[in-house]
XYZ file of C-alpha atoms in Angstrom:
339
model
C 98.802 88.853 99.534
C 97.438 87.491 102.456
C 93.995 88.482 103.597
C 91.809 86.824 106.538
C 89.169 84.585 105.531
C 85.664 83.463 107.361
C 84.751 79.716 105.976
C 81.905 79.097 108.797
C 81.192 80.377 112.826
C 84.624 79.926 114.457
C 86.742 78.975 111.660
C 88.805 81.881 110.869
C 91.510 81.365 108.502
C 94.341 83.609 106.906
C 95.289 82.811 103.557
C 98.004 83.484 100.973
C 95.842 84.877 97.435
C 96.994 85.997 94.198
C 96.882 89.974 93.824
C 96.818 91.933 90.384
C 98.692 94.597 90.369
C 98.389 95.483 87.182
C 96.784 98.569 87.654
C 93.498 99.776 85.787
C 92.996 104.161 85.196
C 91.511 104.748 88.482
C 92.767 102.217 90.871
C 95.267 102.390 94.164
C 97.650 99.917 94.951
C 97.515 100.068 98.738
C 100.177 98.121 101.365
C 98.217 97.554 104.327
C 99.964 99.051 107.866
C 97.198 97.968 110.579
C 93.457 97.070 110.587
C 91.216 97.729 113.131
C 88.721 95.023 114.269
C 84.737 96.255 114.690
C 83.762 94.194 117.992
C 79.776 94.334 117.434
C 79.488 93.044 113.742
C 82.307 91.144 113.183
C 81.667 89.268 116.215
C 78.271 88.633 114.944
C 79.689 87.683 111.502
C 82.155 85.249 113.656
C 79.806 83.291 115.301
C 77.486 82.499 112.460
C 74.452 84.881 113.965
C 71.850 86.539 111.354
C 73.285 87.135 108.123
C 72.551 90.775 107.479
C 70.641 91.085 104.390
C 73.109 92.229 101.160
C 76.242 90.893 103.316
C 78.243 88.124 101.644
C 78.027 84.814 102.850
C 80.659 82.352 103.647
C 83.669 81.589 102.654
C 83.878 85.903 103.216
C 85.776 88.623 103.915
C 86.121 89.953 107.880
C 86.263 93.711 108.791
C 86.279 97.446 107.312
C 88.641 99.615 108.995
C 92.363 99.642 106.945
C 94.760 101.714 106.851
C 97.756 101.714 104.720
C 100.572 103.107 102.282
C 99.854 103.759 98.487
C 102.553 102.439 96.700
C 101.094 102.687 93.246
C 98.292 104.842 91.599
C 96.641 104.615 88.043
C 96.915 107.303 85.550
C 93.257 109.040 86.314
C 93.828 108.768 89.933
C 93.096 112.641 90.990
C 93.168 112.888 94.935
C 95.310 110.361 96.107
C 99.411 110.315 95.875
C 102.058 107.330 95.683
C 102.963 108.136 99.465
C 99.835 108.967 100.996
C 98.351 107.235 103.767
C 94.762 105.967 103.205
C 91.672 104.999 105.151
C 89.356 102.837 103.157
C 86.764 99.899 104.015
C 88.663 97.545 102.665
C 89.178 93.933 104.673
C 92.335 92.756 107.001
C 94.585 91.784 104.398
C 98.667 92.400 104.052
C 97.352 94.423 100.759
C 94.867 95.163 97.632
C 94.061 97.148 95.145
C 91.139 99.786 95.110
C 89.356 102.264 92.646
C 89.512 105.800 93.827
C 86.007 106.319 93.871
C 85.566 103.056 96.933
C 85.650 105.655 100.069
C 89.592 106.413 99.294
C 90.263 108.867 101.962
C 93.798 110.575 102.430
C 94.960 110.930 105.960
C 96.251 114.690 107.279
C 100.268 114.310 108.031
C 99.078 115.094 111.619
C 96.667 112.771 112.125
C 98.228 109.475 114.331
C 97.465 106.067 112.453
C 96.232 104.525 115.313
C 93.050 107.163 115.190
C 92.554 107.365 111.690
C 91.996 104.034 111.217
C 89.042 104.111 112.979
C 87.964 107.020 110.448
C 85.459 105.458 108.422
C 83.720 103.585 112.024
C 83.956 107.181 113.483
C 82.288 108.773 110.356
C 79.396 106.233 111.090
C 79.072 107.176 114.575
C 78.718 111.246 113.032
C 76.439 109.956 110.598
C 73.479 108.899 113.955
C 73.797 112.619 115.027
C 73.043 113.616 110.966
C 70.745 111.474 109.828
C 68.498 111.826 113.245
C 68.655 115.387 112.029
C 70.610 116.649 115.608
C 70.832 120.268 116.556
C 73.157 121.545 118.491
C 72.176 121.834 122.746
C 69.962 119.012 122.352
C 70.466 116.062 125.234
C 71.680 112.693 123.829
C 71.729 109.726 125.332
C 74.195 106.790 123.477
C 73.504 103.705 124.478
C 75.592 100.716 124.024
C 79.534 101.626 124.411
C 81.397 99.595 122.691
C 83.906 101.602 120.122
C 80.836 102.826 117.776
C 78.627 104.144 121.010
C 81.927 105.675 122.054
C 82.831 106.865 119.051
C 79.340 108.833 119.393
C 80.115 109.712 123.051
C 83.548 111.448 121.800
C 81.914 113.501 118.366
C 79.298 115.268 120.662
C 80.969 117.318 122.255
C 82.367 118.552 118.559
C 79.004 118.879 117.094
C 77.524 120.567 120.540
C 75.660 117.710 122.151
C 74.927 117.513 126.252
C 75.827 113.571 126.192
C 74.970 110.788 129.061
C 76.756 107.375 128.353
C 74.490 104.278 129.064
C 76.050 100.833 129.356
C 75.754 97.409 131.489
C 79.428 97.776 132.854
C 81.231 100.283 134.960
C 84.637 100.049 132.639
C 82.617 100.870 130.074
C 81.034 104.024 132.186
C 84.408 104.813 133.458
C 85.282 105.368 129.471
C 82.358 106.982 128.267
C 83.296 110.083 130.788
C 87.141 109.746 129.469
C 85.579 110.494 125.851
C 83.405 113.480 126.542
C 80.549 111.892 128.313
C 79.015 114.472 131.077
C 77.716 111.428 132.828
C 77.357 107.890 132.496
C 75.123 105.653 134.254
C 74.115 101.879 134.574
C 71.187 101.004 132.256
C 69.739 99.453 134.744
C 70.239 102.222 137.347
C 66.988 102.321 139.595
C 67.177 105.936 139.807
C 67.727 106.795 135.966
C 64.649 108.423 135.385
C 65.384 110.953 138.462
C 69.200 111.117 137.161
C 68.424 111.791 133.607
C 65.487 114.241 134.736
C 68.192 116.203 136.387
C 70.733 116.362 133.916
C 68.444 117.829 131.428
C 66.944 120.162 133.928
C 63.721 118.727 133.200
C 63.916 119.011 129.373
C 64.568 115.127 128.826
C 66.550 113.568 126.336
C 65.802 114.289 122.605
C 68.181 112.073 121.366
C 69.151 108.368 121.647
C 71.513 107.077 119.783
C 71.536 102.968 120.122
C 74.830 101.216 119.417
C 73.662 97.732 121.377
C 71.926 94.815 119.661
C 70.567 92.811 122.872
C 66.472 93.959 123.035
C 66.859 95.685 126.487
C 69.231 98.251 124.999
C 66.352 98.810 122.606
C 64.013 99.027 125.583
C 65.928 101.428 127.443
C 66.486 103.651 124.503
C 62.595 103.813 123.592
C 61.956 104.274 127.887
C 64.774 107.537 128.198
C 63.907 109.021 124.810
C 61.336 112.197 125.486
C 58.266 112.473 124.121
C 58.253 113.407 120.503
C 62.056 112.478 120.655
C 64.366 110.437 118.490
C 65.823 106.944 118.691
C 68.671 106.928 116.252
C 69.049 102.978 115.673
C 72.338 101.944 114.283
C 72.661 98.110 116.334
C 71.225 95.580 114.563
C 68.293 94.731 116.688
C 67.956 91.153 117.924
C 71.098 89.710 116.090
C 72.564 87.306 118.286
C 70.025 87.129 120.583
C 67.179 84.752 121.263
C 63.487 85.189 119.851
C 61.276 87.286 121.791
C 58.336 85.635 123.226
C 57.001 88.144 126.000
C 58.486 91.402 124.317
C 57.086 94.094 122.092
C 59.465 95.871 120.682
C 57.489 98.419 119.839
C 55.236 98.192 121.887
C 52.105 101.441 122.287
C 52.948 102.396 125.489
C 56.540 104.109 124.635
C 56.768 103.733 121.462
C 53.287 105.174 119.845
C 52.353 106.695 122.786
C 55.020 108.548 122.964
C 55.145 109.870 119.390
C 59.148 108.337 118.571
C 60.340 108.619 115.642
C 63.116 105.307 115.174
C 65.721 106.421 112.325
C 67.541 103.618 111.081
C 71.233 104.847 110.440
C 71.628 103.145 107.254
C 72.164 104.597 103.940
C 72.367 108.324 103.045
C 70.613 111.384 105.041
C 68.381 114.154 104.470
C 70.141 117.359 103.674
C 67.962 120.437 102.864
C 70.549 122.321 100.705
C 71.894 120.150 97.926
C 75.354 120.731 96.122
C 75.321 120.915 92.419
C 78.473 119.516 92.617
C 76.723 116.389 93.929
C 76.298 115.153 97.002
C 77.304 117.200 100.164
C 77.749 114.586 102.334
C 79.099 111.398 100.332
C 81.447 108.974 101.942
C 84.728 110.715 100.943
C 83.551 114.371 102.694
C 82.025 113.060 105.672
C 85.309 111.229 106.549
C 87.089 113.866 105.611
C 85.674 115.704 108.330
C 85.741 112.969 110.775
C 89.613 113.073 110.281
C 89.888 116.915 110.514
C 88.172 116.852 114.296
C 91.081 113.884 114.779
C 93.395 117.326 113.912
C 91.547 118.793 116.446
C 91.647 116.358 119.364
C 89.359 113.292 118.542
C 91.233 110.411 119.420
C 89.700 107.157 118.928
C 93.378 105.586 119.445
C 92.931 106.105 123.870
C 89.879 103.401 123.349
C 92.653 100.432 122.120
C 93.139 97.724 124.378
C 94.910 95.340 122.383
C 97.571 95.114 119.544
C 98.715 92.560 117.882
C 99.895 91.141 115.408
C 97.832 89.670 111.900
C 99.507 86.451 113.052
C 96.824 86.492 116.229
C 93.344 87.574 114.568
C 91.578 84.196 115.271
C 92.779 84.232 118.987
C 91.600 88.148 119.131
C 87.847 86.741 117.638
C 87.969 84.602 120.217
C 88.137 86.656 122.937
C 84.987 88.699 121.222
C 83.479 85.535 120.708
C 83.460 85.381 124.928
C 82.339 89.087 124.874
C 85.278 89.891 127.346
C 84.720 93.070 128.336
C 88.173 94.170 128.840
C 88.495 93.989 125.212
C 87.817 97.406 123.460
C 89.619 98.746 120.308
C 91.604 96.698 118.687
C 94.553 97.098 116.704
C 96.227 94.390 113.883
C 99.941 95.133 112.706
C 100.717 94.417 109.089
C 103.955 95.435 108.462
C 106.681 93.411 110.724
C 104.078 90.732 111.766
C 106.003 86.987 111.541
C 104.469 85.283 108.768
């Protein structure tokens, strides 16, 4: 199989590796059909920023968004078919093998490949709106819109969120109101505290959900949020960035002050009414759902700027690496690709 290998910042490789397909009880055999590429993280991964604590180091795998064909199953597999096509969080790579109970998801027959791919990135964008413990009619704010901010943009309208896109480019704006944004504005807008104050008819925003890693998207996020509101954190703050030497980032005046509560969207959520069954909200369910509101409409696929081929991964990390804007969702074809 081939699968796409990090040895160092900038030295992207794709390599030809044995695969055993010799098939335990509860493991897939899964051909991959196209991976999607996750600009924020991977790009950080690329360039050699912050390791993220509990991430592999290099030589390592690169990305979490594959979808493909199951071509063979083990004899205890329950939910998944030879036939079926999968989502799962496995790596770019032509193909692998997976236990059932790694985030195996089965795609609806209705459900386009080019959105359910992004199922599992989606699922984490629904997961800032759980954990943050959202209620529907609240005013969010999502800042940062890169796919995952957008991806948050496009699931509020589903869950009953008034949503305002903030973002550093007008593209970016442009596509935040094309996914279900009632307005989008400029960060740095000089008159965002009078726009926002009118979109929530005074109310303010109760939710910000922050998708951006650079320490002004923090700031913003902390200065919109209400009083007693909610700053649902999924960036990783500061990676990639320089040190701060003249900035708090929590500093008393909006973040104490103001009585914030920061949730950090990482692991599981509260839920009030456990299953006996176990839990409510695991992996598998939660994308589940994500890909039964792609049934419905959700289509992550209108956010893809670029596909191409496995062949091209390194030049598409490049063009990350340059944080060109024009570059948004991001498709790599498997099957057919030269070799």
């Amino acid at each position: 199989m081939k699968i796409a290998v990090l040895h160092g910042p900038r030295d992207l490789r794709i390599e030809e590796q044995p695969l055993d397909t010799d098939l335990g009880p509860t493991q897939i055999h899964v051909e991959t059909e196209i991976s999607a590429l996750k600009i924020g993280t991977d790009r950080g991964n690329y360039e050699g920023a912050e390791r993220v604590p509990g991430a592999p180091d290099y030589p390592r795998w690169v990305g979490d968004s594959n979808l493909g064909a199951v071509r063979a199953v083990g004899p205890d597999v329950k939910r998944i078919r030879v036939g079926d096509r999968v989502v799962t969080r496995a790596p770019h790579q032509s193909e692998y093998v997976i236990d059932e109970a790694q985030s195996v998801v089965r795609v609806p027959e209705g459900v386009d490949p080019e959105d359910a791919v992004w199922a599992h990135l989606y699922t984490l964008s629904a997961h800032c709106y759980r954990k943050a413990w959202f209620t529907p009619g609240e005013n969010v704010a999502v800042v940062g819109l890169g796919v995952l901010g957008l991806g948050a943009v496009a699931l509020g309208p589903f869950f009953g969120a008034r949503v305002v896109g903030l973002g550093n480019h007008p593209g970016r704006l442009q596509m935040a109101t094309d996914m279900g944004a009632e307005a989008a504005w400029l960060s740095d807008d000089p008159d965002l505290e009078a726009r926002l104050d009118d979109f929530t008819g005074g109310a303010g925003i109760d939710l910000v959900i922050l998708t951006a890693n650079p320490w002004p998207a923090w700031r913003t996020a902390c200065e919109v949020v209400r009083d007693n509101g909610r700053v649902s954190v999924v960036a990783l703050p500061g990676r990639g960035e320089e040190p701060l030497d003249d900035f708090n980032p929590v500093a008393m005046e909006w973040f104490y002050n103001k009585g914030i509560a920061l949730v950090a969207v990482s692991g599981r959520g509260g839920y009030l009414f456990p299953s006996a069954e176990g839990d409510r909200f695991d992996a598998v369910r939660t994308c589940e759902h994500t890909l039964s509101l792609m049934e419905r409409g959700l289509a992550p696929s209108r956010l893809i700027t670029h596909r191409l081929p496995y062949t091209r991964m390194a030049e598409a990390y490049e063009m990350i690496y340059r944080r060109e804007k024009g570059m948004l969702g991001v498709i790599f074809q498997w099957k057919g690709s030269p070799a």
